[in-house]
XYZ file of C-alpha atoms in Angstrom:
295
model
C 110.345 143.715 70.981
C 107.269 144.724 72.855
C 105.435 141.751 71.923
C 108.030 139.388 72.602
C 108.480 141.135 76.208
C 104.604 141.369 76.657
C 104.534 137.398 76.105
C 106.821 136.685 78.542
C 105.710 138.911 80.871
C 101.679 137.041 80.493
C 103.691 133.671 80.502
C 105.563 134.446 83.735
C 102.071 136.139 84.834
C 100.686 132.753 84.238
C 102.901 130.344 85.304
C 103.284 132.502 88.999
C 99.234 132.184 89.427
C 99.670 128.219 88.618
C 102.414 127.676 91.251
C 100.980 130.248 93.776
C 98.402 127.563 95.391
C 100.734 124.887 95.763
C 103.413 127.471 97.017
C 101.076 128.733 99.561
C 99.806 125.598 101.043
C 103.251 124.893 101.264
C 104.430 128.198 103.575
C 101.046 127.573 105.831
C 101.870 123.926 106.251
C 105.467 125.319 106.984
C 104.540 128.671 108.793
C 102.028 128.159 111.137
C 103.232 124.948 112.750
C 106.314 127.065 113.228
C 104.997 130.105 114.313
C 102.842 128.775 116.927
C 106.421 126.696 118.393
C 108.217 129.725 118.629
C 104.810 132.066 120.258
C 104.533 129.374 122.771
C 108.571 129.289 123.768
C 107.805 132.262 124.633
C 105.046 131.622 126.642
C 104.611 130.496 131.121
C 102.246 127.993 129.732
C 101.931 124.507 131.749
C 98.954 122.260 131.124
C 98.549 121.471 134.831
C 97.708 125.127 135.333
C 94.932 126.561 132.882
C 94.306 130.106 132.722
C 97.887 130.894 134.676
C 99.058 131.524 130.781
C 101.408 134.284 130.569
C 104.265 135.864 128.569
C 107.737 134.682 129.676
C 110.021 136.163 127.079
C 113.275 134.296 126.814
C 112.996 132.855 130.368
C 112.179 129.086 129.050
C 114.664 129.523 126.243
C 117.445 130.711 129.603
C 115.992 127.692 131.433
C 117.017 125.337 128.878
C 120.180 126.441 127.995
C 121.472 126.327 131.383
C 119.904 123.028 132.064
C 122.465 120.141 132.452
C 120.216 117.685 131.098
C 119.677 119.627 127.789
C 123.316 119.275 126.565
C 123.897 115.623 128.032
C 120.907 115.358 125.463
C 122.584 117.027 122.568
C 125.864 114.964 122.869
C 123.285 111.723 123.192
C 122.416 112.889 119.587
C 124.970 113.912 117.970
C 127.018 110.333 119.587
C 123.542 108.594 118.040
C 124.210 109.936 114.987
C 127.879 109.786 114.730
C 127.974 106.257 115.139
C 125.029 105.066 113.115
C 126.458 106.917 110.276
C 129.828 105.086 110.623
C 128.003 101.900 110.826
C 126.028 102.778 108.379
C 128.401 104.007 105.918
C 131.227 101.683 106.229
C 129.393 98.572 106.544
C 126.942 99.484 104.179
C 130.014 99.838 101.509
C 131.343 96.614 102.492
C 128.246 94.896 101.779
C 127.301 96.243 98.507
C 130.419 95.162 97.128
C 130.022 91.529 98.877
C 126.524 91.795 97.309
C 127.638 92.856 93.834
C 129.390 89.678 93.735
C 127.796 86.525 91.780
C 127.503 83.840 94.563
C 124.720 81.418 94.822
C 121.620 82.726 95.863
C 122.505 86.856 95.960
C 118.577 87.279 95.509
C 117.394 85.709 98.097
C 120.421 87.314 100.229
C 119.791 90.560 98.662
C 115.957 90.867 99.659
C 117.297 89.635 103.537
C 119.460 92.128 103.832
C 117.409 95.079 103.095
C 114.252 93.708 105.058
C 115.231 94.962 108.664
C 114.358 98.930 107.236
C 111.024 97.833 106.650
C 110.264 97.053 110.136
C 109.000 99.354 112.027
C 110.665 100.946 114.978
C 108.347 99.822 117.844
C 108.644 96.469 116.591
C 112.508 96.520 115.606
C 113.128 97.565 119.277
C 110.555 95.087 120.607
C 112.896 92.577 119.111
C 115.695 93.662 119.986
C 114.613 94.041 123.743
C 112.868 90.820 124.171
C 114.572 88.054 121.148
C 118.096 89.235 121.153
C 119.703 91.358 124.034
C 117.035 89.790 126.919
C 119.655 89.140 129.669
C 118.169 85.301 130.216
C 116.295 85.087 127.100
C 118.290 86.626 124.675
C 119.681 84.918 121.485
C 123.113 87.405 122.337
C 122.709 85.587 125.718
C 122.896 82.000 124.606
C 125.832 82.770 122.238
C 128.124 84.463 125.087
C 127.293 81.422 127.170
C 128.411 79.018 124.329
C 132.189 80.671 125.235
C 131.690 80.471 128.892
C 130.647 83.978 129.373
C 128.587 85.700 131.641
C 125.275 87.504 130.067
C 124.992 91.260 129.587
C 122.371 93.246 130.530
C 122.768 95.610 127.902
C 120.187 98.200 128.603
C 121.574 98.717 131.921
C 125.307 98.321 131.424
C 125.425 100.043 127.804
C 122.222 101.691 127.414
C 123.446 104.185 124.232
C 125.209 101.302 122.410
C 122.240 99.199 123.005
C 119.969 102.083 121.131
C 123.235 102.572 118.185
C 123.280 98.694 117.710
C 118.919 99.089 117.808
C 119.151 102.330 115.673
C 121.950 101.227 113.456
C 120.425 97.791 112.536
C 117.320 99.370 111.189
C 119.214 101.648 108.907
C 121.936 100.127 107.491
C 119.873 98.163 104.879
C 119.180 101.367 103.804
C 122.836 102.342 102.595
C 123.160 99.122 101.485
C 119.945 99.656 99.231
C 121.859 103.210 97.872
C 125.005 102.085 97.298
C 124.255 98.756 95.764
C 122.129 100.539 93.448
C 125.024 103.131 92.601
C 127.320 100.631 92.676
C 125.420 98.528 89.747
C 126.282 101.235 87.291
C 130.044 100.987 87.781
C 131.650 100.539 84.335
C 132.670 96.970 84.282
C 135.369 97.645 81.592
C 136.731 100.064 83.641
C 137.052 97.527 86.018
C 138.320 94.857 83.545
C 140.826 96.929 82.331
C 142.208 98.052 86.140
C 142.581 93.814 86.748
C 144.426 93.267 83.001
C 146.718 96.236 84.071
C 147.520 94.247 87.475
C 145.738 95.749 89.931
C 144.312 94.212 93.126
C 140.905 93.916 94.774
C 141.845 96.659 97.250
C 143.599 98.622 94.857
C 140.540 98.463 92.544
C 138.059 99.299 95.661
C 139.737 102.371 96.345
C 141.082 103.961 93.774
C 137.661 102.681 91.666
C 134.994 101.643 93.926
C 135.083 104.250 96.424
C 135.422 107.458 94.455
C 132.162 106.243 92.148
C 130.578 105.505 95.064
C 131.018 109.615 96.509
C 127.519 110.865 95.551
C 125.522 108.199 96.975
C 127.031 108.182 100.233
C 126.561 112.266 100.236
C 123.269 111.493 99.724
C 122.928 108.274 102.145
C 124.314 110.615 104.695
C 122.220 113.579 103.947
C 118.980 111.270 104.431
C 119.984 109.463 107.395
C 121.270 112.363 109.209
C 117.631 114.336 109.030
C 115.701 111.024 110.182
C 118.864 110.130 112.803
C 118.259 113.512 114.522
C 114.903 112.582 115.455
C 114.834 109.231 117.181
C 112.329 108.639 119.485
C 110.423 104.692 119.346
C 113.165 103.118 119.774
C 114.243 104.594 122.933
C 110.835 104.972 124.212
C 110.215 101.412 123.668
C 113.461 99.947 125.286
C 114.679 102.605 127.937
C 112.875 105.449 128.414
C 115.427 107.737 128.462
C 117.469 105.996 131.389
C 119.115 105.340 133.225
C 118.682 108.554 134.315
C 119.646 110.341 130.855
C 122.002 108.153 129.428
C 120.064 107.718 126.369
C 117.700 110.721 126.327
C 118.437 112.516 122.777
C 116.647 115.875 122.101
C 113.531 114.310 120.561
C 113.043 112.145 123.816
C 113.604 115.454 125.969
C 111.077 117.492 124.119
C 108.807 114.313 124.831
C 109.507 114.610 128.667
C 109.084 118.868 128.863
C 105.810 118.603 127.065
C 103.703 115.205 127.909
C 104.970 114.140 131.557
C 105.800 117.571 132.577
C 103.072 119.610 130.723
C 105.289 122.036 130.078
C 104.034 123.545 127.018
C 106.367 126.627 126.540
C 109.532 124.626 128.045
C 108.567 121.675 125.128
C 108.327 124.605 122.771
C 111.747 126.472 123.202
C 113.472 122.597 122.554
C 111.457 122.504 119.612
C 113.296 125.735 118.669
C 116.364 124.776 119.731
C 115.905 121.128 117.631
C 115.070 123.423 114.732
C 117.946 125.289 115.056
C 120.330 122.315 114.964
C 118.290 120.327 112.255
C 118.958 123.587 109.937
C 122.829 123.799 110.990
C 122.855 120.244 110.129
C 120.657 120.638 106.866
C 122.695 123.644 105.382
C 126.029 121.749 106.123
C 124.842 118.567 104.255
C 123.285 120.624 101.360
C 126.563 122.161 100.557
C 128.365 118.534 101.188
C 126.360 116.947 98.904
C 126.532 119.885 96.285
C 130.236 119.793 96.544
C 129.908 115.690 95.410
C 127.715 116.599 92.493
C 129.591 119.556 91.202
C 133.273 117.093 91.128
């Protein structure tokens, strides 16, 4: 008994000293970004004023909070996110089931449909801004006038849906990609045997498709929502927040507090705050998606 508990004792010894480098790269790489947000939220610090440093306590974290602008930039975010997940989700579904279907040319389809999340973001915005919603220009342009229809100017009349359509674009390929994957290992004789017994296309999509399809939209909507929360080149490169803030998120404000308004500690205590909600968020979707995997 000694022996046997001596061994595993050495072996536990020994595996803890192989996993203690990588585990403590891993809380420095974690712990000091983070400590040094949270020491300078809590900090009078403004790059326009060097030396004038000093301790502030909670005062930028009370500044924020009772800043209009701050929660007109959480509802931005969570509306950003809201939506692009819908899009994402539902027409991402749609499409992997149009795309599981045998049609002429599904690989050529297939590769074209999952392209646009390979762009980047500067450039997906760039085209969105300049090829397709251009007021004059725009391909959206010429098709409204083929009806009769006056052009939008959709950065000025619906800024946020512009940066959804922008945002939503980019990542629905990437759902699609998920789901048609999950969707390929659907049991086709389960399927087979659904039709023989009489039942329809919609019948067989939800009572079939849908409910295999559970996990990967957990996880679709796990990944999504962690990038989502954190948009920023798109809305940099199309409206810049405006007008005034109807599309600044909490990424974009953090951008504004700490690199056109220098303020260090104010940029620090939305950091914080974007922390705070990322981990709300986080812990929510951990115990969604655990809930998918354990049914």
């Amino acid at each position: 008994m000694r022996t046997r508990a001596s061994g595993r004792t050495v072996g536990g010894l020994r595996s803890l000293s192989l996993q203690a480098p990588a585990v403590t790269l891993l809380l420095i790489w974690m712990a000091v970004p983070l400590g040094m947000t949270v020491w300078f939220s809590l900090q009078r610090y403004n790059l326009m004023m060097p030396g004038m440093e000093q301790f502030a306590g909670l005062e930028n974290y009370h500044y924020l909070l009772t800043d209009p602008a701050l929660w007109r930039a959480m509802a931005n975010t969570l509306i950003l996110v809201a939506s692009v997940l819908a899009i994402s989700v539902v027409g991402g579904t749609l499409l992997a089931v149009l795309y599981q279907q045998e049609f002429f040319g599904r690989g050529i389809a297939r590769v074209l449909a999952i392209s646009p999340f390979f762009i980047m973001p500067t450039v997906s915005a760039l085209i969105w801004q300049n090829m397709m919603m251009h007021p004059v220009n725009g391909v959206l342009a010429w098709l409204l006038g083929l009806f009769g229809l006056p052009a939008i100017d959709w950065f000025s009349s619906y800024p946020l849906l512009s940066i959804i359509i922008i945002v939503a674009w980019q990542w629905l390929p990437f759902a699609l990609l998920i789901l048609l994957t999950a969707i390929q290992s659907l049991d086709d004789d389960q399927v087979e045997a659904a039709r023989m017994d009489g039942a329809g296309p919609l019948a067989i999509f939800w009572h079939i498709t849908l409910p295999h399809l559970k996990r990967a939209i957990g996880v679709v909507v796990m990944i999504q929502m962690i990038f989502l929360l954190t948009v920023f080149a798109e809305i940099f490169v199309t409206t810049s927040g405006g007008p005034g803030l109807a599309t600044t998120n909490l990424a974009y404000l953090i951008y504004l507090r700490a690199l056109l308004e220098f303020d260090v500690g104010g940029a620090s205590a939305g950091g914080v705050i974007a922390i705070v909600l990322a981990n709300i968020v986080a812990i929510f979707l951990v115990r969604m998606v655990a809930k998918n995997l354990a049914s």
